[in-house]
mmCIF file of C-alpha atoms in Angstrom:
data_model
loop_
_atom_site.group_PDB
_atom_site.id
_atom_site.type_symbol
_atom_site.label_atom_id
_atom_site.label_comp_id
_atom_site.label_asym_id
_atom_site.label_seq_id
_atom_site.Cartn_x
_atom_site.Cartn_y
_atom_site.Cartn_z
ATOM 1 C CA MET A 1 37.607 10.143 -20.590
ATOM 2 C CA PRO A 2 33.860 9.561 -19.881
ATOM 3 C CA ARG A 3 32.368 6.229 -20.906
ATOM 4 C CA ALA A 4 29.840 6.132 -23.746
ATOM 5 C CA ASP A 5 27.112 5.081 -21.295
ATOM 6 C CA ASP A 6 27.818 8.123 -19.131
ATOM 7 C CA THR A 7 27.774 10.410 -22.145
ATOM 8 C CA ASP A 8 24.418 8.978 -23.276
ATOM 9 C CA SER A 9 22.966 9.413 -19.788
ATOM 10 C CA ASP A 10 24.134 13.015 -19.621
ATOM 11 C CA ARG A 11 22.694 13.791 -23.061
ATOM 12 C CA LEU A 12 19.399 12.129 -22.152
ATOM 13 C CA ALA A 13 19.165 13.973 -18.820
ATOM 14 C CA THR A 14 19.849 17.271 -20.579
ATOM 15 C CA LEU A 15 17.188 16.644 -23.240
ATOM 16 C CA LEU A 16 14.568 15.597 -20.689
ATOM 17 C CA ASP A 17 15.347 18.639 -18.557
ATOM 18 C CA ARG A 18 15.017 20.954 -21.574
ATOM 19 C CA ALA A 19 11.748 19.308 -22.642
ATOM 20 C CA GLY A 20 10.350 19.587 -19.150
ATOM 21 C CA THR A 21 10.537 23.370 -19.235
ATOM 22 C CA GLY A 22 7.668 23.346 -21.756
ATOM 23 C CA ARG A 23 9.401 25.990 -23.871
ATOM 24 C CA ASP A 24 11.812 23.914 -25.940
ATOM 25 C CA GLY A 25 10.165 22.215 -28.879
ATOM 26 C CA GLN A 26 13.544 21.249 -30.309
ATOM 27 C CA ALA A 27 14.219 19.138 -27.202
ATOM 28 C CA TRP A 28 11.077 17.082 -27.926
ATOM 29 C CA SER A 29 12.119 16.687 -31.545
ATOM 30 C CA ASP A 30 15.554 15.508 -30.417
ATOM 31 C CA LEU A 31 14.034 13.077 -27.928
ATOM 32 C CA TRP A 32 11.847 11.547 -30.649
ATOM 33 C CA THR A 33 14.884 11.231 -32.907
ATOM 34 C CA GLU A 34 17.182 9.669 -30.335
ATOM 35 C CA LEU A 35 14.669 7.464 -28.513
ATOM 36 C CA TYR A 36 12.228 6.507 -31.252
ATOM 37 C CA HIS A 37 13.564 7.017 -34.755
ATOM 38 C CA ASN A 38 17.289 6.319 -34.407
ATOM 39 C CA GLY A 39 17.209 4.321 -31.180
ATOM 40 C CA SER A 40 20.536 5.852 -30.132
ATOM 41 C CA LEU A 41 19.128 6.225 -26.617
ATOM 42 C CA GLU A 42 17.202 3.385 -24.954
ATOM 43 C CA ILE A 43 13.661 3.501 -23.596
ATOM 44 C CA SER A 44 14.814 1.070 -20.883
ATOM 45 C CA HIS A 45 17.153 3.721 -19.475
ATOM 46 C CA PRO A 46 15.997 4.401 -15.899
ATOM 47 C CA LEU A 47 15.488 8.096 -16.659
ATOM 48 C CA VAL A 48 13.050 7.783 -19.549
ATOM 49 C CA LEU A 49 9.662 6.484 -18.393
ATOM 50 C CA PRO A 50 9.866 7.773 -14.778
ATOM 51 C CA THR A 51 10.683 11.295 -16.036
ATOM 52 C CA LEU A 52 7.959 11.185 -18.683
ATOM 53 C CA ALA A 53 5.504 10.043 -16.009
ATOM 54 C CA ASP A 54 6.503 13.015 -13.828
ATOM 55 C CA MET A 55 5.902 15.345 -16.777
ATOM 56 C CA ALA A 56 2.531 13.757 -17.507
ATOM 57 C CA GLU A 57 1.469 14.440 -13.911
ATOM 58 C CA SER A 58 2.514 18.097 -14.107
ATOM 59 C CA ASP A 59 0.128 21.049 -14.387
ATOM 60 C CA HIS A 60 1.279 21.961 -17.909
ATOM 61 C CA PRO A 61 -0.991 20.494 -20.597
ATOM 62 C CA ASP A 62 1.459 20.928 -23.478
ATOM 63 C CA THR A 63 4.294 19.246 -21.603
ATOM 64 C CA ALA A 64 2.016 16.496 -20.328
ATOM 65 C CA GLY A 65 0.580 15.849 -23.774
ATOM 66 C CA SER A 66 4.035 15.654 -25.353
ATOM 67 C CA ALA A 67 5.232 13.281 -22.638
ATOM 68 C CA LEU A 68 2.233 10.991 -23.018
ATOM 69 C CA HIS A 69 2.479 10.903 -26.806
ATOM 70 C CA LEU A 70 6.170 9.975 -26.707
ATOM 71 C CA ALA A 71 5.779 7.444 -23.883
ATOM 72 C CA GLY A 72 2.935 5.644 -25.672
ATOM 73 C CA ALA A 73 4.806 5.473 -28.948
ATOM 74 C CA LEU A 74 7.959 4.189 -27.236
ATOM 75 C CA LEU A 75 6.079 1.440 -25.441
ATOM 76 C CA VAL A 76 4.402 0.204 -28.646
ATOM 77 C CA GLN A 77 7.765 0.191 -30.390
ATOM 78 C CA ALA A 78 9.295 -1.701 -27.463
ATOM 79 C CA ASP A 79 6.472 -4.255 -27.633
ATOM 80 C CA GLN A 80 7.590 -5.067 -31.175
ATOM 81 C CA ARG A 81 11.302 -5.345 -30.400
ATOM 82 C CA PHE A 82 12.389 -8.697 -28.996
ATOM 83 C CA GLU A 83 15.098 -7.223 -26.774
ATOM 84 C CA ALA A 84 12.672 -4.779 -25.123
ATOM 85 C CA GLN A 85 9.551 -6.883 -24.708
ATOM 86 C CA ASP A 86 9.733 -6.819 -20.927
ATOM 87 C CA CYS A 87 9.686 -3.022 -20.777
ATOM 88 C CA ARG A 88 6.050 -2.813 -19.696
ATOM 89 C CA ARG A 89 6.638 -5.303 -16.915
ATOM 90 C CA GLN A 90 9.857 -3.610 -15.767
ATOM 91 C CA TYR A 91 8.190 -0.190 -15.631
ATOM 92 C CA ALA A 92 4.657 -1.260 -14.711
ATOM 93 C CA PRO A 93 4.223 1.412 -12.000
ATOM 94 C CA GLU A 94 5.320 4.168 -14.400
ATOM 95 C CA VAL A 95 3.033 2.855 -17.163
ATOM 96 C CA GLU A 96 0.143 2.865 -14.666
ATOM 97 C CA ARG A 97 0.937 6.459 -13.727
ATOM 98 C CA LEU A 98 1.137 7.487 -17.382
ATOM 99 C CA LEU A 99 -2.189 5.852 -18.200
ATOM 100 C CA ALA A 100 -3.916 7.444 -15.212
ATOM 101 C CA ALA A 101 -2.548 10.854 -16.231
ATOM 102 C CA ALA A 102 -3.661 10.323 -19.852
ATOM 103 C CA ASN A 103 -7.215 9.581 -18.750
ATOM 104 C CA ARG A 104 -7.286 12.607 -16.462
ATOM 105 C CA TRP A 105 -6.089 14.932 -19.201
ATOM 106 C CA ARG A 106 -8.446 13.320 -21.723
ATOM 107 C CA GLN A 107 -11.441 14.648 -19.833
ATOM 108 C CA THR A 108 -10.174 18.249 -19.883
ATOM 109 C CA LEU A 109 -9.064 18.854 -23.477
ATOM 110 C CA ALA A 110 -11.235 21.048 -25.691
ATOM 111 C CA ASP A 111 -9.032 21.027 -28.801
ATOM 112 C CA ARG A 112 -10.152 18.273 -31.195
ATOM 113 C CA ASN A 113 -6.728 17.202 -32.429
ATOM 114 C CA ASP A 114 -5.121 17.332 -28.982
ATOM 115 C CA TYR A 115 -7.953 15.133 -27.756
ATOM 116 C CA CYS A 116 -7.454 12.634 -30.598
ATOM 117 C CA HIS A 117 -3.726 12.388 -29.924
ATOM 118 C CA LEU A 118 -4.481 11.752 -26.264
ATOM 119 C CA LEU A 119 -6.872 8.943 -27.225
ATOM 120 C CA GLU A 120 -4.004 7.473 -29.250
ATOM 121 C CA ALA A 121 -1.704 7.758 -26.210
ATOM 122 C CA VAL A 122 -4.280 5.946 -24.033
ATOM 123 C CA LEU A 123 -4.465 3.051 -26.491
ATOM 124 C CA ASN A 124 -0.685 2.888 -26.857
ATOM 125 C CA LEU A 125 -0.184 2.912 -23.105
ATOM 126 C CA GLU A 126 -2.708 0.101 -22.726
ATOM 127 C CA GLY A 127 -0.815 -1.852 -25.356
ATOM 128 C CA ASP A 128 -3.655 -4.049 -26.585
ATOM 129 C CA ILE A 129 -3.327 -2.924 -30.208
ATOM 130 C CA HIS A 130 -0.379 -1.670 -32.253
ATOM 131 C CA TRP A 131 -2.312 0.299 -34.903
ATOM 132 C CA ALA A 132 -3.721 3.128 -32.782
ATOM 133 C CA GLU A 133 -1.498 5.671 -34.559
ATOM 134 C CA ASP A 134 -2.934 4.738 -37.956
ATOM 135 C CA LEU A 135 -6.508 4.718 -36.666
ATOM 136 C CA ILE A 136 -6.251 8.143 -35.012
ATOM 137 C CA TRP A 137 -4.186 9.611 -37.861
ATOM 138 C CA GLY A 138 -7.192 9.249 -40.171
ATOM 139 C CA VAL A 139 -9.518 10.954 -37.691
ATOM 140 C CA VAL A 140 -7.106 13.869 -37.259
ATOM 141 C CA SER A 141 -6.215 14.266 -40.949
ATOM 142 C CA GLU A 142 -9.833 13.497 -41.963
ATOM 143 C CA GLU A 143 -8.749 10.894 -44.487
ATOM 144 C CA TYR A 144 -7.386 7.368 -44.843
ATOM 145 C CA GLU A 145 -5.398 6.122 -47.813
ATOM 146 C CA LEU A 146 -6.290 2.430 -48.067
ATOM 147 C CA ASP A 147 -6.200 -0.465 -50.498
ATOM 148 C CA CYS A 148 -9.274 -2.241 -51.829
ATOM 149 C CA PRO A 149 -9.269 -5.705 -50.213
ATOM 150 C CA ASP A 150 -10.428 -7.405 -53.408
ATOM 151 C CA PRO A 151 -7.364 -9.317 -54.753
ATOM 152 C CA ASP A 152 -8.575 -8.758 -58.309
ATOM 153 C CA CYS A 153 -8.722 -5.014 -57.792
ATOM 154 C CA TYR A 154 -6.418 -3.758 -55.002
ATOM 155 C CA ALA A 155 -7.032 -0.165 -56.065
ATOM 156 C CA ALA A 156 -5.962 2.751 -53.903
ATOM 157 C CA VAL A 157 -8.994 4.188 -52.138
ATOM 158 C CA TRP A 158 -9.170 7.482 -50.291
ATOM 159 C CA VAL A 159 -11.698 7.487 -47.453
ATOM 160 C CA ILE A 160 -12.607 11.068 -46.567
ATOM 161 C CA ILE A 161 -14.107 11.942 -43.174
ATOM 162 C CA GLY A 162 -14.674 15.552 -42.197
ATOM 163 C CA GLU A 163 -15.625 18.993 -43.423
ATOM 164 C CA ARG A 164 -15.473 17.893 -47.085
ATOM 165 C CA GLY A 165 -18.053 15.234 -46.313
ATOM 166 C CA SER A 166 -17.838 11.486 -45.772
ATOM 167 C CA PHE A 167 -17.116 9.503 -48.915
ATOM 168 C CA SER A 168 -14.648 7.292 -50.752
ATOM 169 C CA THR A 169 -12.883 8.215 -53.983
ATOM 170 C CA SER A 170 -10.130 6.983 -56.255
ATOM 171 C CA GLU A 171 -6.591 8.213 -55.626
ATOM 172 C CA ASP A 172 -6.486 9.809 -59.098
ATOM 173 C CA TYR A 173 -9.388 12.066 -58.158
ATOM 174 C CA ALA A 174 -8.540 12.668 -54.507
ATOM 175 C CA LEU A 175 -7.585 16.318 -54.987
ATOM 176 C CA SER A 176 -10.004 17.119 -57.782
ATOM 177 C CA ASP A 177 -12.993 19.407 -57.258
ATOM 178 C CA ASP A 178 -15.140 17.186 -59.483
ATOM 179 C CA ALA A 179 -14.054 13.893 -57.938
ATOM 180 C CA GLU A 180 -16.278 10.892 -58.399
ATOM 181 C CA THR A 181 -17.354 9.968 -54.891
ATOM 182 C CA LEU A 182 -19.309 7.218 -53.195
ATOM 183 C CA PRO A 183 -20.927 7.755 -49.790
ATOM 184 C CA LEU A 184 -19.545 6.061 -46.711
ATOM 185 C CA HIS A 185 -21.709 3.835 -44.559
ATOM 186 C CA PRO A 186 -20.980 4.830 -40.957
ATOM 187 C CA ALA A 187 -21.560 2.219 -38.303
ATOM 188 C CA ALA A 188 -24.774 2.747 -36.373
ATOM 189 C CA PRO A 189 -23.814 3.517 -32.750
ATOM 190 C CA SER A 190 -26.095 0.667 -31.624
ATOM 191 C CA ALA A 191 -24.114 -1.729 -33.839
ATOM 192 C CA LEU A 192 -20.709 -0.775 -32.463
ATOM 193 C CA ASP A 193 -18.918 -3.149 -30.123
ATOM 194 C CA GLY A 194 -15.476 -3.674 -28.680
ATOM 195 C CA LEU A 195 -12.933 -0.939 -29.336
ATOM 196 C CA GLY A 196 -15.237 1.023 -31.634
ATOM 197 C CA LEU A 197 -17.960 1.244 -29.017
ATOM 198 C CA ARG A 198 -15.517 2.129 -26.281
ATOM 199 C CA LEU A 199 -13.889 4.978 -28.247
ATOM 200 C CA TYR A 200 -17.278 6.274 -29.433
ATOM 201 C CA GLU A 201 -18.611 6.400 -25.861
ATOM 202 C CA LEU A 202 -15.420 8.047 -24.568
ATOM 203 C CA ALA A 203 -15.605 10.780 -27.222
ATOM 204 C CA LEU A 204 -19.272 11.437 -26.449
ATOM 205 C CA SER A 205 -18.767 11.508 -22.691
ATOM 206 C CA ASP A 206 -15.808 13.861 -23.138
ATOM 207 C CA GLY A 207 -17.867 16.276 -25.214
ATOM 208 C CA HIS A 208 -16.335 15.557 -28.642
ATOM 209 C CA GLU A 209 -19.379 14.690 -30.739
ATOM 210 C CA ASP A 210 -17.478 15.362 -33.998
ATOM 211 C CA VAL A 211 -14.816 12.821 -33.025
ATOM 212 C CA ALA A 212 -17.516 10.317 -32.073
ATOM 213 C CA HIS A 213 -19.094 10.744 -35.524
ATOM 214 C CA ALA A 214 -15.725 10.348 -37.253
ATOM 215 C CA LEU A 215 -15.202 7.117 -35.340
ATOM 216 C CA THR A 216 -18.500 5.716 -36.634
ATOM 217 C CA CYS A 217 -17.112 6.311 -40.130
ATOM 218 C CA ALA A 218 -13.780 4.698 -39.248
ATOM 219 C CA PHE A 219 -15.607 1.655 -37.892
ATOM 220 C CA GLY A 220 -18.095 1.698 -40.752
ATOM 221 C CA GLU A 221 -17.792 0.693 -44.409
ATOM 222 C CA ALA A 222 -16.573 2.301 -47.630
ATOM 223 C CA ILE A 223 -17.074 1.371 -51.283
ATOM 224 C CA CYS A 224 -14.191 0.943 -53.706
ATOM 225 C CA PRO A 225 -14.801 3.296 -56.659
ATOM 226 C CA GLN A 226 -13.080 0.854 -59.021
ATOM 227 C CA CYS A 227 -14.793 -2.472 -58.338
ATOM 228 C CA GLU A 228 -17.625 -1.233 -56.073
ATOM 229 C CA ARG A 229 -16.747 -3.716 -53.339
ATOM 230 C CA ARG A 230 -17.975 -2.642 -49.923
ATOM 231 C CA PHE A 231 -15.396 -3.112 -47.176
ATOM 232 C CA SER A 232 -14.667 -2.380 -43.516
ATOM 233 C CA VAL A 233 -12.579 0.784 -43.147
ATOM 234 C CA VAL A 234 -10.946 -0.260 -39.866
ATOM 235 C CA GLN A 235 -10.067 -3.707 -41.178
ATOM 236 C CA GLN A 236 -8.127 -2.096 -44.002
ATOM 237 C CA VAL A 237 -6.480 0.299 -41.548
ATOM 238 C CA VAL A 238 -5.275 -2.763 -39.626
ATOM 239 C CA ALA A 239 -4.201 -4.525 -42.830
ATOM 240 C CA ARG A 240 -2.161 -1.516 -43.908
ATOM 241 C CA SER A 241 -0.534 -1.325 -40.471
ATOM 242 C CA ASN A 242 0.711 -4.943 -40.550
#
């Protein structure tokens, strides 16, 4: 009778092989479930990061993008789990390969959302912040659902960035055509620093001016429609992620 460890290894190898064909979306879904959501398979297994790095270095953009997205998410999750905190050190060469591949692909992608997800993967692979998913999610979905930071208010605030305009509104009116809105105050590019400046300059240099503009909104300020307090969007993204 095979040992449980052998069975897990066989299942993992099969899933990775299916995902690597680039034609099996269910395999990627199963990998996310088993590696990320349920944790029934371990990121520290010697097949996981080396195989994902091989996929990221392939010539197939869809496979590479999927591998980078999963690898980045797994590493951030491992950073937050005590028993897996040495994963980056253990697989440092693979993480370096993944990051190099992510930056190569980043400069070639024309699709806006694919590009945003790759920016998220870059940040996750670097591991300096743990809220990249929440930051990029708002740029992709063109909205953030946040809380007013005023302890006497704490209203739900929708921050809208995109084709519908750039504004804040109350949750009750978020889907209404006659919503009461207040304009956002995007950060001036000259006032950006740190991560905001870096992401803004990357998006511009990679030819994604719309993403760069969205990032000035994410690193700018919104107004709470309830109490009219002006607050930093990204600070509330971070607060909601903690």
